[in-house]
Amino acid sequence: MDFTFTEEQRLLRDAIASFLRGRYDLEKSRTAAKTAPGWQPAIWRGFADELGILGATLPERVDGMGGGAIELMIIAEELGYALVVEPFVDTVVIGGGLLDRSGGDRADAVLSDIVAGSARIAFAALEPTSGQTMHDVGTTARRDGDDWVLDGAKIVVTSVPLATHLVISARTSGTRRDKSGISLFLLELDPNSPPAGMRVDSYRTIDDRLGADLTFDGMRLPGEALLGVEGAAWDTIDATMDDAIAATAAEAVGCMRKVLADTVEYTKQRQQFGVPIGSFQVLQHRMVDMYMELEQAIAATYLAIHSLAAEPSARARSISAAKVTIARAARFIGQNAVQLHGAMGMTEELAIGHYFKRLTALENEFGSTDFHLSRYASLTRP
């Protein structure tokens, strides 16, 4: 298996890294994240107009570049290295994946808007009693004339306060944990003025991102809100969420590269007993252990990325293995970086504190270690 980037892929990586070094200041991004906007619209516009990364992995029929999994990995890793809070994974990977796999003129129109930078997507999938199982869907959608009527609740819907469109999973047939009978619905969204029958309870997550819990009580949607074939959305959701896990694995690798680099640099500067603490052998060993965890995480991410085109069970095994490896590495590298920085590592004055919070969130995003260990085991049983 060849892991060498092509010239075009190297240029993509370098262009993103250069843009973020020159334009993405961590202090400004944290200020934006903690205040009313929650993000930097000018940066998002730059992603669309200057870098073109919002369409890099989307199909050419919607003005995208038709890139693949490697391009996705490159983009996500660079965004992770700069600790970007703008909703790339939610919009491009999840939203774009759901819309592309569902098909249809309406989906393609929104995909074109994603490429142009004018559409941002949130996916409402998890429910108060579903845990991390996305086919455990209790929200219902029933026909009423030409309309659909939705009832139920969704939790931890990230990017809702920023989203222009919402994709909702709802059950149109079957029992609660059936994989068949799940449908997807698309609606335009203004979180400050939600449609009748929908309540939005917004909040900020521990890693300075925006999310919301949603309640649907007889919310009516037009017939054309249905994406794809009624009751047949599970395969679309399953494949798209594996794409999202692979992307966040790459993002975590970017975060960990930055955390390790900053930690090594700090130990060269911080002195104790008249010498840099990086000269202490025990701390050198600790940083070597951090490096080894990072290399294992990189290898697992490469495996996951190269498995996205495999048949579903092989893809799922690689994705879950990568998620477990990434979660372990994120915890080890994050906690040791904080310890080596001393008490300052937990403050927001240093970048390490912000990266640590993001790595902590990434441990459980799209499924905990226990969830993915169980998933992997179920896929490998004879």
Coordinates of C-alpha atoms in Angstrom, one line a residue:
M1 CA 0.0 0.0 0.0
D2 CA 1.4 3.3 -1.1
F3 CA 1.1 6.2 1.5
T4 CA 3.0 8.7 -0.6
F5 CA 1.1 11.9 -1.4
T6 CA 0.8 13.0 -5.0
E7 CA 2.1 16.4 -6.0
E8 CA -1.4 17.8 -6.0
Q9 CA -2.1 16.4 -2.5
R10 CA 1.1 18.0 -1.2
L11 CA 0.1 21.3 -2.7
L12 CA -3.3 21.0 -1.1
R13 CA -1.7 20.4 2.3
D14 CA 0.8 23.2 1.9
A15 CA -1.9 25.7 0.8
I16 CA -4.2 24.9 3.8
A17 CA -1.3 25.1 6.2
S18 CA -0.1 28.4 4.8
F19 CA -3.6 29.9 4.9
L20 CA -4.2 28.8 8.5
R21 CA -0.8 30.1 9.7
G22 CA -1.4 33.5 8.2
R23 CA -5.1 33.9 8.9
Y24 CA -6.2 31.6 11.8
D25 CA -5.1 33.1 15.1
L26 CA -5.9 30.9 18.0
E27 CA -6.8 33.7 20.4
K28 CA -9.2 35.3 17.8
S29 CA -10.8 32.0 17.1
R30 CA -11.4 31.3 20.8
T31 CA -12.8 34.8 21.3
A32 CA -15.2 34.2 18.4
A33 CA -16.1 30.8 19.7
K34 CA -17.0 32.2 23.2
T35 CA -19.0 35.1 21.9
A36 CA -22.2 35.5 20.0
P37 CA -21.0 34.4 16.5
G38 CA -19.5 31.2 17.7
W39 CA -17.3 31.1 14.6
Q40 CA -15.5 33.3 12.0
P41 CA -17.6 33.7 8.8
A42 CA -14.7 35.3 7.0
I43 CA -12.6 32.2 7.5
W44 CA -15.4 30.0 6.2
R45 CA -15.6 32.3 3.1
G46 CA -11.9 31.8 2.7
F47 CA -12.3 28.1 2.8
A48 CA -14.8 28.3 0.0
D49 CA -13.3 31.1 -2.2
E50 CA -9.6 31.0 -1.6
L51 CA -8.9 27.3 -0.7
G52 CA -11.8 25.5 -2.3
I53 CA -11.7 22.9 0.5
L54 CA -15.5 23.0 1.0
G55 CA -15.9 21.3 -2.4
A56 CA -12.6 19.4 -2.5
T57 CA -14.2 16.0 -1.7
L58 CA -17.7 16.7 -3.2
P59 CA -18.6 15.5 -6.7
E60 CA -18.0 17.5 -9.8
R61 CA -21.7 17.6 -10.7
V62 CA -22.2 20.1 -7.9
D63 CA -19.1 22.2 -8.7
G64 CA -16.9 20.2 -6.3
M65 CA -13.5 18.8 -7.2
G66 CA -14.3 15.1 -6.9
G67 CA -11.5 14.4 -4.4
G68 CA -11.4 11.3 -2.3
A69 CA -10.5 10.0 1.1
I70 CA -6.9 11.1 1.0
E71 CA -7.9 14.7 0.3
L72 CA -10.3 14.5 3.2
M73 CA -7.6 13.2 5.5
I74 CA -5.2 16.0 4.5
I75 CA -7.8 18.7 5.0
A76 CA -9.0 17.4 8.4
E77 CA -5.5 17.0 9.8
E78 CA -4.5 20.5 8.9
L79 CA -7.7 21.8 10.5
G80 CA -7.0 19.8 13.6
Y81 CA -3.4 21.2 13.8
A82 CA -4.8 24.7 13.8
L83 CA -7.7 23.8 16.1
V84 CA -10.3 25.1 13.7
V85 CA -13.9 25.3 15.2
E86 CA -15.7 26.1 12.0
P87 CA -18.1 23.2 11.1
F88 CA -16.2 21.4 8.3
V89 CA -17.0 17.8 9.4
D90 CA -20.6 18.6 10.2
T91 CA -21.2 20.4 6.9
V92 CA -18.9 18.8 4.3
V93 CA -18.4 15.3 5.6
I94 CA -21.7 14.5 7.3
G95 CA -24.0 16.9 5.5
G96 CA -22.3 16.4 2.2
G97 CA -22.2 12.6 2.6
L98 CA -25.9 12.3 3.5
L99 CA -27.0 14.6 0.7
D100 CA -24.8 13.0 -2.0
R101 CA -25.8 9.4 -1.1
S102 CA -29.5 10.4 -0.9
G103 CA -29.4 12.0 -4.3
G104 CA -32.1 14.1 -5.9
D105 CA -32.2 17.7 -7.3
R106 CA -32.9 19.3 -3.9
A107 CA -30.0 17.5 -2.3
D108 CA -27.7 18.6 -5.2
A109 CA -28.8 22.2 -4.9
V110 CA -27.8 22.2 -1.2
L111 CA -24.5 20.5 -2.1
S112 CA -23.7 23.3 -4.6
D113 CA -24.4 25.8 -1.8
I114 CA -22.0 23.9 0.5
V115 CA -19.3 24.2 -2.1
A116 CA -20.1 27.9 -2.5
G117 CA -19.9 28.4 1.3
S118 CA -23.5 29.6 1.7
A119 CA -24.9 26.4 3.3
R120 CA -23.9 24.8 6.6
I121 CA -25.5 21.5 7.8
A122 CA -26.4 20.0 11.1
F123 CA -27.4 16.4 11.5
A124 CA -30.0 15.5 14.2
A125 CA -29.5 11.8 14.9
L126 CA -28.8 11.0 18.6
E127 CA -31.7 10.8 21.0
P128 CA -32.1 11.0 24.8
T129 CA -32.3 7.2 25.1
S130 CA -30.4 6.0 22.1
G131 CA -26.9 6.1 23.6
Q132 CA -24.5 6.0 20.7
T133 CA -26.6 3.7 18.5
M134 CA -27.8 5.8 15.6
H135 CA -30.3 3.2 14.4
D136 CA -32.0 3.5 17.7
V137 CA -34.5 6.0 16.4
G138 CA -37.7 6.9 18.4
T139 CA -38.4 10.1 16.6
T140 CA -41.3 9.4 14.2
A141 CA -42.4 10.9 10.9
R142 CA -45.9 10.1 9.6
R143 CA -47.7 11.2 6.5
D144 CA -50.6 13.7 6.8
G145 CA -51.9 14.4 3.3
D146 CA -48.9 15.7 1.3
D147 CA -47.0 16.7 4.4
W148 CA -44.9 14.8 7.0
V149 CA -45.4 15.3 10.7
L150 CA -42.5 14.8 13.1
D151 CA -42.6 14.0 16.8
G152 CA -39.7 13.2 19.1
A153 CA -36.4 14.7 20.4
K154 CA -32.7 14.8 19.4
I155 CA -29.7 15.7 21.5
V156 CA -26.2 17.0 21.0
V157 CA -26.9 18.3 17.6
T158 CA -23.6 20.1 16.9
S159 CA -23.4 23.2 14.7
V160 CA -27.2 23.9 15.0
P161 CA -26.7 27.6 15.9
L162 CA -24.6 28.0 12.8
A163 CA -26.6 25.8 10.4
T164 CA -28.6 26.9 7.5
H165 CA -30.0 23.4 6.9
L166 CA -30.9 20.5 9.2
V167 CA -31.0 16.8 8.3
I168 CA -33.2 14.8 10.7
S169 CA -33.3 11.0 11.0
A170 CA -36.8 9.7 11.8
R171 CA -38.6 6.4 11.8
T172 CA -41.3 6.0 9.2
S173 CA -41.8 2.3 9.9
G174 CA -40.6 -0.6 12.0
T175 CA -39.7 -0.8 15.7
R176 CA -37.3 1.4 17.6
R177 CA -33.9 -0.4 16.9
D178 CA -34.7 -1.6 13.4
K179 CA -32.2 -0.6 10.8
S180 CA -34.9 -0.6 8.2
G181 CA -37.7 2.0 8.4
I182 CA -35.4 5.0 9.0
S183 CA -35.8 8.0 6.7
L184 CA -34.0 11.3 6.4
F185 CA -35.6 14.8 6.1
L186 CA -34.1 18.1 5.1
L187 CA -35.3 21.5 6.1
E188 CA -34.0 25.0 5.9
L189 CA -33.2 26.3 9.4
D190 CA -33.0 29.6 11.2
P191 CA -32.2 28.6 14.8
N192 CA -33.4 32.0 16.1
S193 CA -36.8 31.4 14.4
P194 CA -37.4 27.7 14.3
P195 CA -40.5 26.3 12.5
A196 CA -43.7 25.7 14.3
G197 CA -43.5 22.6 16.4
M198 CA -39.7 22.7 16.9
R199 CA -37.9 23.9 20.0
V200 CA -34.2 24.6 20.0
D201 CA -32.2 24.6 23.3
S202 CA -28.7 25.8 22.4
Y203 CA -25.5 25.6 24.4
R204 CA -21.7 25.6 24.1
T205 CA -19.7 22.3 24.5
I206 CA -16.6 21.9 26.6
D207 CA -14.4 22.3 23.5
D208 CA -15.9 25.7 22.5
R209 CA -18.2 24.4 19.9
L210 CA -21.9 25.0 19.5
G211 CA -24.7 22.5 19.9
A212 CA -28.3 22.1 20.7
D213 CA -31.1 19.8 21.9
L214 CA -34.1 19.7 19.6
T215 CA -37.7 18.8 20.4
F216 CA -40.3 18.1 17.7
D217 CA -44.0 18.3 18.6
G218 CA -46.1 17.9 15.5
M219 CA -43.6 19.7 13.3
R220 CA -44.9 19.7 9.7
L221 CA -42.6 19.4 6.7
P222 CA -43.6 19.3 3.0
G223 CA -43.4 16.1 1.1
E224 CA -40.3 17.1 -0.7
A225 CA -38.4 17.3 2.6
L226 CA -37.8 13.5 2.4
L227 CA -34.3 12.6 1.2
G228 CA -33.8 9.5 -0.8
V229 CA -36.1 6.4 -0.5
E230 CA -38.5 6.3 2.4
G231 CA -37.4 3.9 5.1
A232 CA -34.1 3.0 3.4
A233 CA -31.7 5.6 5.0
W234 CA -29.6 3.4 7.3
D235 CA -26.9 2.4 4.8
T236 CA -26.5 6.1 3.9
I237 CA -26.2 7.1 7.6
D238 CA -23.8 4.2 8.4
A239 CA -21.4 4.9 5.6
T240 CA -21.5 8.7 6.2
M241 CA -20.8 8.4 9.9
D242 CA -17.8 6.1 9.1
D243 CA -16.6 8.9 6.9
A244 CA -17.0 11.3 9.8
I245 CA -15.1 9.1 12.2
A246 CA -12.2 8.8 9.7
A247 CA -12.2 12.6 9.3
T248 CA -12.2 13.2 13.1
A249 CA -9.4 10.7 13.5
A250 CA -7.3 12.8 11.0
E251 CA -8.3 15.9 12.9
A252 CA -7.2 14.3 16.2
V253 CA -3.8 13.4 14.5
G254 CA -3.4 17.1 13.6
C255 CA -4.2 18.1 17.2
M256 CA -1.8 15.6 18.7
R257 CA 1.0 16.6 16.3
K258 CA 0.6 20.2 17.5
V259 CA 0.4 19.2 21.2
L260 CA 3.5 17.0 21.0
A261 CA 5.5 19.7 19.2
D262 CA 4.5 22.4 21.7
T263 CA 5.4 20.1 24.6
V264 CA 8.8 19.3 23.2
E265 CA 9.5 23.0 22.7
Y266 CA 8.3 23.9 26.2
T267 CA 10.6 21.4 27.8
K268 CA 13.5 22.9 26.0
Q269 CA 12.7 26.3 27.5
R270 CA 11.4 25.5 31.0
Q271 CA 14.3 25.3 33.4
Q272 CA 14.6 23.5 36.7
F273 CA 17.8 23.2 38.8
G274 CA 19.5 25.4 36.2
V275 CA 18.9 23.2 33.2
P276 CA 16.0 22.7 30.7
I277 CA 13.6 20.0 32.0
G278 CA 13.8 18.4 28.5
S279 CA 17.3 17.2 29.5
F280 CA 15.8 14.9 32.2
Q281 CA 15.9 11.4 31.0
V282 CA 12.6 10.4 32.5
L283 CA 10.8 13.3 30.7
Q284 CA 12.5 12.3 27.4
H285 CA 11.2 8.8 27.9
R286 CA 7.7 10.3 28.5
M287 CA 7.9 12.2 25.2
V288 CA 9.1 9.2 23.3
D289 CA 6.0 7.3 24.6
M290 CA 3.9 10.2 23.4
Y291 CA 5.5 10.0 20.0
M292 CA 4.9 6.3 19.8
E293 CA 1.2 6.8 20.6
L294 CA 1.0 9.4 17.8
E295 CA 2.6 7.1 15.3
Q296 CA 0.2 4.4 16.1
A297 CA -2.7 6.8 15.8
I298 CA -1.4 7.9 12.3
A299 CA -1.1 4.3 11.2
A300 CA -4.7 3.6 12.4
T301 CA -6.0 6.7 10.6
Y302 CA -4.3 5.7 7.3
L303 CA -5.9 2.3 7.6
A304 CA -9.3 3.8 8.2
I305 CA -9.0 6.3 5.4
H306 CA -7.9 3.6 2.9
S307 CA -10.8 1.4 4.1
L308 CA -13.6 3.8 3.4
A309 CA -14.1 2.3 -0.1
A310 CA -14.1 -1.3 1.2
E311 CA -17.2 -3.4 1.7
P312 CA -19.3 -2.4 4.8
S313 CA -18.1 -4.9 7.4
A314 CA -14.4 -4.4 6.5
R315 CA -14.9 -0.6 6.5
A316 CA -16.6 -0.7 9.9
R317 CA -13.8 -2.9 11.5
S318 CA -11.1 -0.5 10.3
I319 CA -13.0 2.6 11.4
S320 CA -13.7 1.2 14.9
A321 CA -10.1 0.0 15.3
A322 CA -9.0 3.5 14.4
K323 CA -11.4 5.1 16.8
V324 CA -10.2 3.0 19.7
T325 CA -6.6 3.7 18.9
I326 CA -7.2 7.5 18.5
A327 CA -9.1 7.7 21.7
R328 CA -6.3 6.0 23.6
A329 CA -3.6 8.2 22.0
A330 CA -5.6 11.4 22.5
R331 CA -6.0 10.6 26.2
F332 CA -2.3 9.7 26.7
I333 CA -0.8 12.5 24.7
G334 CA -3.3 15.1 26.1
Q335 CA -2.9 14.2 29.7
N336 CA 0.9 13.9 29.5
A337 CA 1.2 17.2 27.7
V338 CA -0.8 18.9 30.4
Q339 CA 1.4 17.3 33.1
L340 CA 4.6 18.3 31.4
H341 CA 3.4 21.9 31.2
G342 CA 2.5 21.9 34.9
A343 CA -0.5 23.9 36.2
M344 CA -0.4 26.2 33.2
G345 CA -1.4 23.3 31.0
M346 CA -5.0 23.5 32.3
T347 CA -5.4 27.2 31.7
E348 CA -6.7 28.9 28.7
E349 CA -3.6 31.2 28.5
L350 CA -1.7 28.4 26.7
A351 CA -2.8 26.7 23.5
I352 CA -2.3 23.3 25.2
G353 CA -5.4 23.8 27.4
H354 CA -7.6 24.4 24.3
Y355 CA -6.1 21.4 22.5
F356 CA -6.6 19.2 25.6
K357 CA -10.3 20.0 25.7
R358 CA -10.7 19.2 22.0
L359 CA -8.8 15.9 22.4
T360 CA -11.0 15.0 25.4
A361 CA -14.1 15.6 23.3
L362 CA -12.7 13.6 20.4
E363 CA -12.4 10.6 22.7
N364 CA -16.1 10.2 22.7
E365 CA -17.3 12.0 19.5
F366 CA -19.2 9.5 17.3
G367 CA -18.9 6.7 19.8
S368 CA -16.8 5.9 22.9
T369 CA -14.0 3.4 23.2
D370 CA -16.3 0.8 24.7
F371 CA -18.9 1.3 21.9
H372 CA -16.3 0.8 19.2
L373 CA -14.7 -2.2 21.0
S374 CA -18.1 -3.8 21.1
R375 CA -18.8 -2.9 17.5
Y376 CA -15.4 -4.4 16.4
A377 CA -16.0 -7.5 18.4
S378 CA -19.5 -8.0 16.9
L379 CA -18.0 -7.7 13.4
T380 CA -15.2 -10.3 14.0
R381 CA -17.3 -13.0 15.6
P382 CA -17.7 -16.1 13.4

